[in-house]
Amino acid sequence: MSDATLHDSHQNPDDFAVQISDQIESFLVAVTEVAKGDEPDSAVPFLLLEVSQLLLAGGRLGAHEDIVPDERYEPDVGPEPDADDLRERFAALLDPVDVYSEVFDPYVPRSAPVACRISDDLADIIIDLRHGMAHYRDGRVSEALWWWQFSYLSNWGPTASAALRALQSLVAHVRLNTPLDELDGLDTDTGADGGDEALAEEAGKVMVAEIAGPLGLRSDRK
């Protein structure tokens, strides 16, 4: 796809660049709507679906041959997009199940798990995707695809994969009626102060209260 076809009203829906940009645009629009908090009870299931679909686009980018941009140096797209507002909205929406445990590289022996936040993950993913979308909307299609592919491999792919595991785990805990036993000091702002058990209990209550309904489950089921 040449840059000249970007603004063509008859873009080929089978074109790789069109499909990838559509998937990314769909994710950006959907998660921005979720962050508004209009349907908090459905936030986790919606995010599970959207991140899963985004990773399909990422998988296609990862499996594609190396994309080479037309220009040797990346053109300036202006100020980096700010996702702090979305980060704060997601943190409030997901509290207290926002924090989870993750191992950055499963191929590094005896890697210690670290505390992460779904809200941070989503904001970081959005920043990467918006950066590429700025190129795409300016007609630099090869640059956009290069950026999305590079950042998928280096940042937003691993981040989205980690967030997906956390979201899937939350849904599984509700569907399988298994409470969170412990959070292992996962609060990124505080150390192990004996409050994890209470936080875990509260997180379990929040999961049942907020996402059992949208998943078609009864909160009083034994």
PDB file of N, CA and C in Angstrom, residues 131-178:
ATOM      1  N   HIS A 131       1.229   6.629  18.683  1.00  0.00           N
ATOM      2  CA  HIS A 131       2.412   7.136  17.985  1.00  0.00           C
ATOM      3  C   HIS A 131       2.410   6.643  16.531  1.00  0.00           C
ATOM      4  N   GLY A 132       2.158   5.355  16.362  1.00  0.00           N
ATOM      5  CA  GLY A 132       2.092   4.815  15.007  1.00  0.00           C
ATOM      6  C   GLY A 132       0.908   5.363  14.234  1.00  0.00           C
ATOM      7  N   MET A 133      -0.217   5.564  14.928  1.00  0.00           N
ATOM      8  CA  MET A 133      -1.403   6.084  14.256  1.00  0.00           C
ATOM      9  C   MET A 133      -1.176   7.505  13.752  1.00  0.00           C
ATOM     10  N   ALA A 134      -0.340   8.276  14.439  1.00  0.00           N
ATOM     11  CA  ALA A 134      -0.024   9.629  13.982  1.00  0.00           C
ATOM     12  C   ALA A 134       0.679   9.573  12.626  1.00  0.00           C
ATOM     13  N   HIS A 135       1.597   8.614  12.469  1.00  0.00           N
ATOM     14  CA  HIS A 135       2.256   8.429  11.180  1.00  0.00           C
ATOM     15  C   HIS A 135       1.235   8.014  10.115  1.00  0.00           C
ATOM     16  N   TYR A 136       0.379   7.073  10.478  1.00  0.00           N
ATOM     17  CA  TYR A 136      -0.588   6.541   9.521  1.00  0.00           C
ATOM     18  C   TYR A 136      -1.520   7.635   9.017  1.00  0.00           C
ATOM     19  N   ARG A 137      -2.013   8.443   9.929  1.00  0.00           N
ATOM     20  CA  ARG A 137      -2.950   9.493   9.542  1.00  0.00           C
ATOM     21  C   ARG A 137      -2.285  10.596   8.730  1.00  0.00           C
ATOM     22  N   ASP A 138      -0.969  10.727   8.879  1.00  0.00           N
ATOM     23  CA  ASP A 138      -0.235  11.705   8.079  1.00  0.00           C
ATOM     24  C   ASP A 138       0.188  11.138   6.726  1.00  0.00           C
ATOM     25  N   GLY A 139      -0.226   9.905   6.456  1.00  0.00           N
ATOM     26  CA  GLY A 139       0.078   9.305   5.159  1.00  0.00           C
ATOM     27  C   GLY A 139       1.359   8.505   5.101  1.00  0.00           C
ATOM     28  N   ARG A 140       2.056   8.359   6.220  1.00  0.00           N
ATOM     29  CA  ARG A 140       3.314   7.600   6.239  1.00  0.00           C
ATOM     30  C   ARG A 140       3.015   6.156   6.660  1.00  0.00           C
ATOM     31  N   VAL A 141       2.445   5.406   5.743  1.00  0.00           N
ATOM     32  CA  VAL A 141       1.966   4.064   6.051  1.00  0.00           C
ATOM     33  C   VAL A 141       3.110   3.122   6.406  1.00  0.00           C
ATOM     34  N   SER A 142       4.186   3.134   5.622  1.00  0.00           N
ATOM     35  CA  SER A 142       5.305   2.235   5.913  1.00  0.00           C
ATOM     36  C   SER A 142       5.935   2.562   7.259  1.00  0.00           C
ATOM     37  N   GLU A 143       5.981   3.843   7.601  1.00  0.00           N
ATOM     38  CA  GLU A 143       6.526   4.253   8.895  1.00  0.00           C
ATOM     39  C   GLU A 143       5.639   3.760  10.031  1.00  0.00           C
ATOM     40  N   ALA A 144       4.330   3.863   9.843  1.00  0.00           N
ATOM     41  CA  ALA A 144       3.388   3.405  10.867  1.00  0.00           C
ATOM     42  C   ALA A 144       3.517   1.906  11.088  1.00  0.00           C
ATOM     43  N   LEU A 145       3.561   1.156   9.992  1.00  0.00           N
ATOM     44  CA  LEU A 145       3.683  -0.292  10.112  1.00  0.00           C
ATOM     45  C   LEU A 145       5.006  -0.673  10.755  1.00  0.00           C
ATOM     46  N   TRP A 146       6.089   0.014  10.367  1.00  0.00           N
ATOM     47  CA  TRP A 146       7.387  -0.271  10.990  1.00  0.00           C
ATOM     48  C   TRP A 146       7.321  -0.029  12.493  1.00  0.00           C
ATOM     49  N   TRP A 147       6.735   1.101  12.876  1.00  0.00           N
ATOM     50  CA  TRP A 147       6.681   1.435  14.296  1.00  0.00           C
ATOM     51  C   TRP A 147       5.834   0.426  15.066  1.00  0.00           C
ATOM     52  N   TRP A 148       4.659   0.092  14.522  1.00  0.00           N
ATOM     53  CA  TRP A 148       3.799  -0.871  15.209  1.00  0.00           C
ATOM     54  C   TRP A 148       4.480  -2.228  15.337  1.00  0.00           C
ATOM     55  N   GLN A 149       5.201  -2.649  14.299  1.00  0.00           N
ATOM     56  CA  GLN A 149       5.896  -3.931  14.360  1.00  0.00           C
ATOM     57  C   GLN A 149       7.040  -3.882  15.368  1.00  0.00           C
ATOM     58  N   PHE A 150       7.864  -2.835  15.281  1.00  0.00           N
ATOM     59  CA  PHE A 150       8.999  -2.700  16.200  1.00  0.00           C
ATOM     60  C   PHE A 150       8.531  -2.608  17.648  1.00  0.00           C
ATOM     61  N   SER A 151       7.541  -1.766  17.926  1.00  0.00           N
ATOM     62  CA  SER A 151       7.098  -1.578  19.300  1.00  0.00           C
ATOM     63  C   SER A 151       6.303  -2.778  19.796  1.00  0.00           C
ATOM     64  N   TYR A 152       5.696  -3.548  18.888  1.00  0.00           N
ATOM     65  CA  TYR A 152       5.052  -4.803  19.296  1.00  0.00           C
ATOM     66  C   TYR A 152       6.093  -5.765  19.847  1.00  0.00           C
ATOM     67  N   LEU A 153       7.207  -5.874  19.146  1.00  0.00           N
ATOM     68  CA  LEU A 153       8.256  -6.799  19.575  1.00  0.00           C
ATOM     69  C   LEU A 153       8.988  -6.311  20.813  1.00  0.00           C
ATOM     70  N   SER A 154       9.121  -4.995  20.956  1.00  0.00           N
ATOM     71  CA  SER A 154       9.950  -4.448  22.028  1.00  0.00           C
ATOM     72  C   SER A 154       9.164  -3.977  23.246  1.00  0.00           C
ATOM     73  N   ASN A 155       7.894  -3.631  23.093  1.00  0.00           N
ATOM     74  CA  ASN A 155       7.180  -3.052  24.234  1.00  0.00           C
ATOM     75  C   ASN A 155       5.710  -3.450  24.342  1.00  0.00           C
ATOM     76  N   TRP A 156       4.887  -2.971  23.396  1.00  0.00           N
ATOM     77  CA  TRP A 156       3.452  -3.164  23.645  1.00  0.00           C
ATOM     78  C   TRP A 156       2.997  -4.608  23.496  1.00  0.00           C
ATOM     79  N   GLY A 157       3.751  -5.424  22.753  1.00  0.00           N
ATOM     80  CA  GLY A 157       3.393  -6.839  22.656  1.00  0.00           C
ATOM     81  C   GLY A 157       3.543  -7.562  23.985  1.00  0.00           C
ATOM     82  N   PRO A 158       4.746  -7.509  24.600  1.00  0.00           N
ATOM     83  CA  PRO A 158       4.900  -8.132  25.921  1.00  0.00           C
ATOM     84  C   PRO A 158       3.973  -7.529  26.973  1.00  0.00           C
ATOM     85  N   THR A 159       3.763  -6.211  26.892  1.00  0.00           N
ATOM     86  CA  THR A 159       2.896  -5.547  27.869  1.00  0.00           C
ATOM     87  C   THR A 159       1.462  -6.007  27.719  1.00  0.00           C
ATOM     88  N   ALA A 160       0.974  -6.079  26.488  1.00  0.00           N
ATOM     89  CA  ALA A 160      -0.396  -6.531  26.251  1.00  0.00           C
ATOM     90  C   ALA A 160      -0.562  -7.998  26.631  1.00  0.00           C
ATOM     91  N   SER A 161       0.463  -8.801  26.368  1.00  0.00           N
ATOM     92  CA  SER A 161       0.399 -10.220  26.732  1.00  0.00           C
ATOM     93  C   SER A 161       0.298 -10.399  28.242  1.00  0.00           C
ATOM     94  N   ALA A 162       1.066  -9.603  28.974  1.00  0.00           N
ATOM     95  CA  ALA A 162       1.015  -9.674  30.435  1.00  0.00           C
ATOM     96  C   ALA A 162      -0.346  -9.222  30.953  1.00  0.00           C
ATOM     97  N   ALA A 163      -0.851  -8.118  30.410  1.00  0.00           N
ATOM     98  CA  ALA A 163      -2.158  -7.620  30.837  1.00  0.00           C
ATOM     99  C   ALA A 163      -3.251  -8.627  30.512  1.00  0.00           C
ATOM    100  N   LEU A 164      -3.130  -9.287  29.358  1.00  0.00           N
ATOM    101  CA  LEU A 164      -4.133 -10.284  28.982  1.00  0.00           C
ATOM    102  C   LEU A 164      -4.160 -11.437  29.975  1.00  0.00           C
ATOM    103  N   ARG A 165      -2.989 -11.881  30.398  1.00  0.00           N
ATOM    104  CA  ARG A 165      -2.946 -12.971  31.382  1.00  0.00           C
ATOM    105  C   ARG A 165      -3.615 -12.554  32.682  1.00  0.00           C
ATOM    106  N   ALA A 166      -3.382 -11.301  33.087  1.00  0.00           N
ATOM    107  CA  ALA A 166      -4.006 -10.815  34.319  1.00  0.00           C
ATOM    108  C   ALA A 166      -5.519 -10.739  34.166  1.00  0.00           C
ATOM    109  N   LEU A 167      -5.987 -10.198  33.057  1.00  0.00           N
ATOM    110  CA  LEU A 167      -7.426 -10.076  32.825  1.00  0.00           C
ATOM    111  C   LEU A 167      -8.078 -11.452  32.713  1.00  0.00           C
ATOM    112  N   GLN A 168      -7.402 -12.361  32.014  1.00  0.00           N
ATOM    113  CA  GLN A 168      -7.946 -13.716  31.891  1.00  0.00           C
ATOM    114  C   GLN A 168      -8.021 -14.395  33.247  1.00  0.00           C
ATOM    115  N   SER A 169      -7.032 -14.140  34.088  1.00  0.00           N
ATOM    116  CA  SER A 169      -7.023 -14.725  35.422  1.00  0.00           C
ATOM    117  C   SER A 169      -8.183 -14.191  36.256  1.00  0.00           C
ATOM    118  N   LEU A 170      -8.444 -12.892  36.151  1.00  0.00           N
ATOM    119  CA  LEU A 170      -9.566 -12.313  36.886  1.00  0.00           C
ATOM    120  C   LEU A 170     -10.887 -12.955  36.474  1.00  0.00           C
ATOM    121  N   VAL A 171     -11.079 -13.094  35.169  1.00  0.00           N
ATOM    122  CA  VAL A 171     -12.312 -13.709  34.676  1.00  0.00           C
ATOM    123  C   VAL A 171     -12.393 -15.162  35.118  1.00  0.00           C
ATOM    124  N   ALA A 172     -11.270 -15.878  35.060  1.00  0.00           N
ATOM    125  CA  ALA A 172     -11.260 -17.279  35.457  1.00  0.00           C
ATOM    126  C   ALA A 172     -11.590 -17.434  36.934  1.00  0.00           C
ATOM    127  N   HIS A 173     -11.062 -16.547  37.790  1.00  0.00           N
ATOM    128  CA  HIS A 173     -11.364 -16.621  39.224  1.00  0.00           C
ATOM    129  C   HIS A 173     -12.861 -16.494  39.473  1.00  0.00           C
ATOM    130  N   VAL A 174     -13.519 -15.649  38.700  1.00  0.00           N
ATOM    131  CA  VAL A 174     -14.957 -15.473  38.881  1.00  0.00           C
ATOM    132  C   VAL A 174     -15.719 -16.665  38.325  1.00  0.00           C
ATOM    133  N   ARG A 175     -15.407 -17.058  37.108  1.00  0.00           N
ATOM    134  CA  ARG A 175     -16.137 -18.149  36.469  1.00  0.00           C
ATOM    135  C   ARG A 175     -15.959 -19.466  37.210  1.00  0.00           C
ATOM    136  N   LEU A 176     -14.757 -19.700  37.741  1.00  0.00           N
ATOM    137  CA  LEU A 176     -14.475 -20.951  38.439  1.00  0.00           C
ATOM    138  C   LEU A 176     -14.747 -20.849  39.933  1.00  0.00           C
ATOM    139  N   ASN A 177     -15.233 -19.667  40.354  1.00  0.00           N
ATOM    140  CA  ASN A 177     -15.588 -19.460  41.757  1.00  0.00           C
ATOM    141  C   ASN A 177     -14.400 -19.749  42.680  1.00  0.00           C
ATOM    142  N   THR A 178     -13.230 -19.247  42.306  1.00  0.00           N
ATOM    143  CA  THR A 178     -12.033 -19.424  43.121  1.00  0.00           C
ATOM    144  C   THR A 178     -11.519 -18.061  43.554  1.00  0.00           C
TER     145      THR A 178
END
